[in-house]
XYZ file of C-alpha atoms in Angstrom:
424
model
C 32.753 -38.488 -1.038
C 34.053 -40.501 -4.002
C 36.987 -38.396 -5.667
C 39.226 -39.041 -8.314
C 42.216 -36.754 -9.318
C 41.613 -37.754 -13.156
C 38.856 -39.353 -15.046
C 38.691 -40.413 -18.591
C 35.962 -39.450 -21.108
C 36.273 -41.984 -24.255
C 34.616 -40.828 -27.223
C 33.564 -44.051 -28.949
C 30.283 -43.530 -30.975
C 31.555 -42.668 -34.150
C 30.246 -44.231 -37.202
C 33.280 -43.973 -39.424
C 31.997 -43.960 -42.539
C 35.339 -43.556 -44.264
C 35.757 -47.275 -43.161
C 33.044 -48.456 -45.423
C 31.405 -51.593 -44.914
C 33.675 -52.519 -41.984
C 31.581 -50.120 -40.066
C 28.090 -50.706 -41.620
C 26.873 -52.489 -38.568
C 29.751 -51.428 -35.981
C 31.089 -48.476 -34.318
C 34.477 -47.633 -35.562
C 36.259 -48.264 -32.088
C 35.031 -52.003 -32.380
C 36.523 -52.872 -35.535
C 39.147 -55.689 -35.375
C 42.955 -54.690 -35.588
C 45.924 -56.649 -35.373
C 44.437 -59.944 -35.495
C 43.098 -60.332 -31.948
C 42.358 -56.855 -30.583
C 39.791 -54.182 -31.520
C 40.585 -50.425 -32.100
C 39.281 -49.325 -28.457
C 41.517 -51.978 -26.652
C 44.526 -49.082 -27.317
C 42.899 -46.261 -25.566
C 41.717 -48.330 -22.547
C 44.978 -50.307 -21.960
C 46.488 -46.833 -22.125
C 44.256 -45.614 -19.273
C 45.155 -48.467 -17.003
C 48.672 -48.608 -18.063
C 48.916 -44.737 -17.026
C 46.862 -45.297 -13.668
C 43.436 -44.026 -14.806
C 40.962 -46.360 -13.409
C 37.580 -44.467 -14.207
C 36.506 -44.479 -17.778
C 33.346 -43.243 -19.201
C 32.946 -44.533 -22.604
C 30.315 -42.609 -24.799
C 28.683 -44.591 -27.048
C 26.134 -44.070 -29.598
C 26.271 -45.948 -33.307
C 25.538 -49.200 -33.511
C 27.198 -49.908 -30.018
C 26.273 -53.850 -29.618
C 29.456 -55.245 -30.432
C 31.429 -52.455 -28.741
C 29.387 -52.959 -25.775
C 29.802 -56.587 -25.767
C 33.468 -56.417 -26.029
C 34.021 -53.980 -23.292
C 31.397 -55.825 -20.778
C 32.311 -54.619 -17.420
C 35.977 -53.858 -18.185
C 37.261 -56.969 -16.654
C 40.582 -57.560 -19.467
C 41.668 -53.942 -18.521
C 41.374 -54.214 -14.760
C 38.554 -51.606 -14.754
C 35.577 -53.980 -13.459
C 35.755 -51.751 -9.995
C 33.063 -50.768 -7.456
C 34.338 -47.208 -7.211
C 35.116 -46.157 -10.536
C 35.916 -48.755 -13.348
C 34.157 -48.318 -16.993
C 30.994 -47.096 -17.543
C 29.157 -47.189 -20.697
C 27.411 -43.987 -21.387
C 24.994 -43.838 -24.187
C 22.632 -40.675 -24.864
C 19.323 -40.946 -22.721
C 16.151 -39.246 -22.283
C 15.191 -36.995 -19.653
C 12.487 -34.453 -18.211
C 13.883 -31.780 -20.366
C 14.667 -32.828 -23.383
C 15.652 -36.077 -25.650
C 18.879 -35.432 -27.827
C 21.742 -37.566 -29.362
C 25.342 -36.617 -28.977
C 25.299 -34.060 -31.604
C 29.102 -33.247 -31.482
C 32.306 -34.321 -29.171
C 32.099 -31.725 -26.655
C 28.270 -31.904 -26.531
C 28.524 -35.788 -25.579
C 30.846 -34.720 -22.760
C 28.469 -31.833 -21.865
C 25.520 -34.675 -21.603
C 27.368 -36.655 -19.097
C 28.252 -33.719 -16.546
C 26.562 -35.331 -13.757
C 28.650 -38.324 -14.211
C 31.912 -36.454 -14.164
C 30.538 -34.461 -11.253
C 30.010 -37.536 -9.124
C 33.754 -38.248 -9.097
C 34.601 -34.462 -8.060
C 37.766 -34.901 -10.388
C 40.756 -32.267 -10.564
C 41.180 -33.152 -14.087
C 39.489 -34.460 -16.874
C 41.179 -36.770 -19.847
C 39.191 -36.421 -23.303
C 40.229 -39.442 -25.537
C 39.174 -40.685 -28.824
C 38.092 -44.415 -29.221
C 39.387 -44.607 -32.840
C 43.428 -44.004 -32.583
C 46.302 -46.702 -32.358
C 49.064 -45.398 -29.956
C 50.964 -46.356 -26.935
C 50.830 -43.144 -24.530
C 51.456 -42.607 -20.907
C 49.053 -40.291 -19.563
C 50.273 -39.615 -16.240
C 53.299 -38.247 -17.822
C 50.961 -35.917 -19.770
C 49.536 -34.873 -16.250
C 52.620 -34.088 -14.741
C 53.387 -31.686 -17.714
C 49.588 -30.215 -17.103
C 50.480 -29.832 -13.560
C 53.835 -28.287 -13.920
C 52.696 -25.530 -16.722
C 49.801 -24.927 -14.556
C 47.569 -25.178 -17.707
C 44.156 -24.949 -17.920
C 44.044 -26.846 -21.060
C 46.840 -29.074 -22.337
C 46.325 -30.552 -25.990
C 48.652 -33.507 -27.080
C 50.482 -32.722 -30.337
C 52.790 -34.362 -32.667
C 54.676 -32.992 -35.429
C 53.524 -33.819 -38.977
C 54.948 -33.275 -42.452
C 54.612 -29.680 -43.285
C 52.951 -30.622 -46.548
C 50.333 -33.051 -44.891
C 49.666 -30.152 -41.810
C 46.678 -28.680 -43.769
C 44.879 -32.069 -42.959
C 44.842 -31.176 -39.227
C 43.992 -28.606 -36.360
C 47.394 -26.883 -36.210
C 48.676 -25.324 -32.762
C 51.221 -22.128 -32.768
C 53.391 -22.187 -29.811
C 55.894 -20.328 -27.992
C 59.309 -21.614 -26.308
C 57.486 -22.627 -23.281
C 54.853 -24.954 -25.186
C 51.917 -22.307 -24.654
C 49.702 -22.128 -26.960
C 49.446 -18.541 -28.600
C 47.173 -19.630 -31.608
C 45.605 -22.061 -33.430
C 44.223 -22.906 -36.608
C 41.925 -25.808 -37.914
C 42.941 -27.495 -41.351
C 44.669 -24.244 -42.467
C 45.462 -23.722 -46.073
C 48.852 -22.159 -45.471
C 49.830 -23.549 -41.911
C 52.339 -21.839 -39.882
C 53.317 -24.555 -38.024
C 53.190 -28.679 -37.813
C 52.139 -29.594 -34.479
C 49.038 -31.117 -34.977
C 46.364 -31.677 -32.524
C 46.013 -35.408 -31.394
C 42.687 -34.984 -30.257
C 43.466 -36.096 -26.810
C 42.890 -33.096 -23.923
C 43.578 -32.840 -20.470
C 41.163 -30.336 -18.813
C 41.019 -28.850 -15.523
C 37.909 -29.518 -14.226
C 36.771 -26.006 -13.630
C 38.007 -24.783 -16.710
C 35.957 -27.459 -18.683
C 32.783 -27.479 -16.928
C 32.675 -23.615 -17.332
C 33.118 -24.074 -21.132
C 30.964 -26.392 -21.650
C 27.845 -24.868 -19.820
C 28.378 -21.414 -21.378
C 28.446 -23.060 -24.782
C 25.571 -25.650 -24.227
C 23.549 -24.227 -26.677
C 25.919 -24.198 -29.659
C 24.722 -26.531 -32.418
C 27.171 -29.506 -32.706
C 28.958 -28.610 -29.615
C 32.516 -29.281 -30.487
C 35.968 -28.938 -28.934
C 38.170 -27.857 -31.759
C 35.348 -25.469 -32.966
C 34.022 -24.066 -29.972
C 35.506 -25.463 -26.408
C 39.110 -24.869 -27.317
C 38.383 -21.054 -28.757
C 36.349 -20.060 -25.923
C 38.770 -21.381 -23.351
C 41.759 -19.075 -25.302
C 39.283 -16.176 -25.581
C 38.487 -16.066 -21.917
C 42.246 -15.857 -20.564
C 42.441 -19.982 -20.182
C 46.062 -20.971 -20.218
C 46.703 -23.437 -23.166
C 49.611 -25.604 -23.395
C 50.656 -28.058 -26.140
C 52.188 -31.397 -25.156
C 54.449 -33.023 -27.683
C 54.354 -36.400 -28.179
C 56.986 -38.307 -30.062
C 55.655 -41.967 -30.318
C 53.868 -43.880 -32.902
C 50.298 -42.497 -33.611
C 47.860 -43.429 -36.395
C 44.309 -42.498 -37.052
C 42.972 -45.583 -38.599
C 39.773 -43.551 -40.007
C 40.251 -44.546 -43.693
C 40.483 -48.289 -45.279
C 43.908 -47.246 -46.764
C 45.080 -46.032 -43.341
C 43.625 -49.254 -41.600
C 45.322 -51.463 -43.961
C 48.739 -49.627 -43.612
C 48.348 -49.491 -39.974
C 47.973 -53.476 -39.625
C 50.794 -54.046 -42.313
C 53.400 -51.821 -40.170
C 52.631 -54.468 -37.555
C 54.422 -57.058 -39.252
C 57.547 -55.439 -40.330
C 60.618 -56.915 -39.037
C 61.225 -54.200 -36.741
C 57.825 -52.844 -36.450
C 57.265 -49.142 -35.316
C 54.456 -50.080 -33.166
C 55.463 -52.876 -31.117
C 52.539 -55.158 -29.811
C 54.857 -57.305 -27.922
C 56.915 -55.134 -25.158
C 56.374 -56.207 -21.762
C 56.062 -52.989 -20.116
C 53.297 -51.613 -21.817
C 51.083 -54.618 -22.470
C 47.562 -54.314 -24.649
C 44.818 -55.985 -23.421
C 41.424 -57.420 -24.823
C 38.972 -59.644 -24.071
C 39.994 -62.947 -24.895
C 37.768 -65.504 -26.390
C 38.621 -69.333 -25.199
C 40.193 -70.588 -28.268
C 42.338 -73.765 -29.112
C 45.794 -73.349 -30.105
C 46.573 -72.554 -33.817
C 47.150 -75.361 -36.369
C 49.536 -75.635 -39.066
C 48.892 -78.065 -41.770
C 51.518 -80.322 -43.277
C 51.643 -78.374 -46.887
C 51.126 -74.851 -44.994
C 53.669 -71.881 -45.344
C 53.756 -68.577 -43.204
C 56.061 -65.775 -43.565
C 55.984 -62.235 -41.804
C 52.494 -62.747 -40.667
C 50.122 -62.538 -37.166
C 48.097 -65.745 -37.144
C 45.500 -65.668 -34.410
C 44.481 -68.158 -31.843
C 42.296 -71.429 -32.729
C 43.090 -70.445 -36.607
C 43.691 -73.651 -38.994
C 46.137 -72.829 -41.969
C 46.387 -75.455 -44.586
C 47.405 -73.158 -47.365
C 50.138 -70.152 -47.626
C 50.133 -66.934 -45.715
C 52.568 -64.127 -46.499
C 52.576 -60.356 -45.041
C 49.364 -60.625 -43.782
C 47.277 -60.341 -40.151
C 44.934 -63.204 -39.729
C 42.537 -63.125 -36.836
C 41.357 -65.887 -34.556
C 39.243 -68.895 -35.491
C 40.274 -68.394 -39.126
C 40.504 -71.464 -41.605
C 42.263 -71.200 -44.743
C 41.942 -74.173 -47.019
C 44.829 -76.282 -49.053
C 46.327 -74.518 -52.082
C 45.029 -71.111 -50.661
C 47.547 -68.161 -51.030
C 46.939 -64.629 -48.894
C 49.342 -62.008 -49.420
C 49.143 -58.458 -48.142
C 45.640 -59.074 -46.451
C 43.953 -58.473 -43.312
C 41.389 -61.432 -42.517
C 39.297 -61.320 -39.297
C 37.944 -63.170 -36.919
C 36.071 -66.497 -37.765
C 36.445 -66.216 -41.685
C 36.389 -69.702 -43.457
C 38.418 -69.485 -46.698
C 38.032 -72.479 -49.074
C 40.611 -74.232 -51.070
C 42.878 -73.132 -54.100
C 41.777 -69.430 -53.359
C 44.452 -66.194 -54.019
C 44.081 -63.261 -51.985
C 46.167 -60.219 -52.813
C 45.546 -56.998 -50.463
C 42.180 -58.133 -49.331
C 40.297 -56.890 -46.158
C 38.099 -59.859 -45.149
C 35.674 -58.828 -42.468
C 34.410 -61.114 -39.504
C 32.139 -64.242 -39.966
C 32.523 -64.350 -43.649
C 32.584 -67.370 -45.795
C 34.514 -67.693 -49.209
C 34.172 -70.934 -51.493
C 36.856 -72.967 -53.210
C 39.140 -71.273 -56.067
C 37.910 -67.808 -55.433
C 40.566 -64.886 -56.323
C 40.215 -61.777 -54.329
C 42.171 -58.266 -55.494
C 42.880 -59.981 -58.997
C 43.289 -57.809 -62.376
C 43.914 -54.331 -63.227
C 43.039 -51.496 -60.910
C 39.994 -48.897 -61.700
C 38.487 -46.322 -59.578
C 35.480 -47.756 -57.569
C 31.903 -46.896 -59.320
C 30.251 -45.570 -56.077
C 32.643 -44.382 -53.600
C 36.408 -44.070 -55.084
C 37.390 -41.856 -52.022
C 36.987 -45.095 -49.651
C 37.678 -48.199 -51.991
C 41.252 -47.308 -53.293
C 44.610 -48.436 -53.417
C 44.015 -51.660 -55.036
C 42.457 -53.128 -51.729
C 39.216 -55.584 -52.153
C 37.105 -55.104 -49.210
C 34.334 -57.903 -48.308
C 32.011 -57.119 -45.257
C 30.755 -59.111 -42.282
C 28.821 -62.064 -42.676
C 29.245 -62.130 -46.270
C 29.702 -65.095 -48.442
C 31.555 -65.617 -51.772
C 30.672 -68.690 -53.891
C 33.245 -70.926 -55.444
C 34.847 -69.889 -58.580
C 34.847 -66.234 -58.564
C 36.837 -63.533 -59.441
C 36.955 -60.331 -57.798
C 39.095 -57.269 -59.115
C 40.624 -54.338 -57.173
C 39.010 -51.306 -55.459
C 35.889 -53.677 -55.252
C 33.492 -54.211 -52.330
C 31.299 -57.156 -51.680
C 28.534 -57.239 -48.943
C 26.280 -59.809 -47.925
C 25.110 -63.509 -48.970
C 26.132 -63.490 -52.888
C 25.471 -66.192 -55.062
C 27.172 -67.144 -58.871
C 24.174 -65.115 -60.358
C 25.440 -61.900 -58.916
C 28.970 -62.511 -60.696
C 28.360 -61.848 -64.680
C 31.035 -64.476 -66.130
C 31.704 -65.433 -62.644
C 33.580 -62.023 -61.964
C 33.457 -58.962 -60.098
C 35.306 -56.517 -62.390
C 37.579 -54.093 -60.486
C 36.032 -51.017 -59.387
C 32.415 -52.688 -59.004
C 30.366 -52.580 -56.207
C 28.154 -55.511 -55.138
C 26.207 -54.961 -51.909
C 23.559 -57.750 -51.011
C 23.358 -56.747 -47.576
C 21.913 -53.050 -47.920
C 24.596 -51.559 -45.968
C 27.114 -49.846 -48.542
C 28.127 -46.556 -47.726
């Protein structure tokens, strides 16, 4: 019989609509981060660094790029005959055909997968957070408390607590009550969406609640466990953790990587972040290039100037071009004499010569001011911006655009130009 003490179930099927065009054709965990990585690399690396060698990755929305990136798990040492990484999409059976309709529903639909490993504990993770955590230490806490459910929490400023699920605990860290996004929070311990369940407690809760519409951990499973006498504990995490679910938080998290003393350090030898590495030539810096406080990916050619930016792999930045406070993802080509300020440029995009991104005064975006804000200029993947164009702030460009799409050769601040039909 195959037996694993703890297996991980990684929820990676999210649409991530608050990232706008960045997730038009891929799941949020597949979005590039920090130059060479993708968001899902962080929980996967945490698993193998913590000794968790059996991971089920639950996918649903636009999974092609995510599945291709994970493959059979070689970069994370998860290519194993017993355990390793398994991609778990929704599937049809003789009884029903159902998409994953909630976080816990996705786990419920994979009971058979979990059962096959006879686990003592199941670790539930989200695929769209940036952090480093030793899950083995959390498991030790779970065992020491003789807990049925352990929820990872972290302190947040009290004024922000209303945005989170909040845990109220006693002096032994046992959860006495919890509130989902309370208007007047009684605590600042916010749930991180990371859970360890004792297997029997999880199985009972999932089976009993299986008919709940949109079966969810925060709304259904956790309340059920508490109401039925299960012991719930809060494991307090004091490291860096970032939900990169919005364009603003995504941009901020990338910019934090290039601080002189970064709060989140990608260079620690003892806790490496692993990723799928393409075979790339070395970086090339041209004779007139200048780079300050930036991350530059392998295979990139820099002929211009880059300041306070994160540049992916295989990027070309032309002569006379200046890039500031920007994120440029893999395989982007930027022409000569361009200027980028607070731009996010997605993969496989081409930008002509004499193009300015993030210019002018700031105005609210006309279609999604809640997404395209903070002065950012966002360009979707596989886009083309022709030479001589100026694009303002709080803008979004997606698809193969031509000069005809830019009145007076410009896209004013706050405008949306979607030629790919994938604006959200």
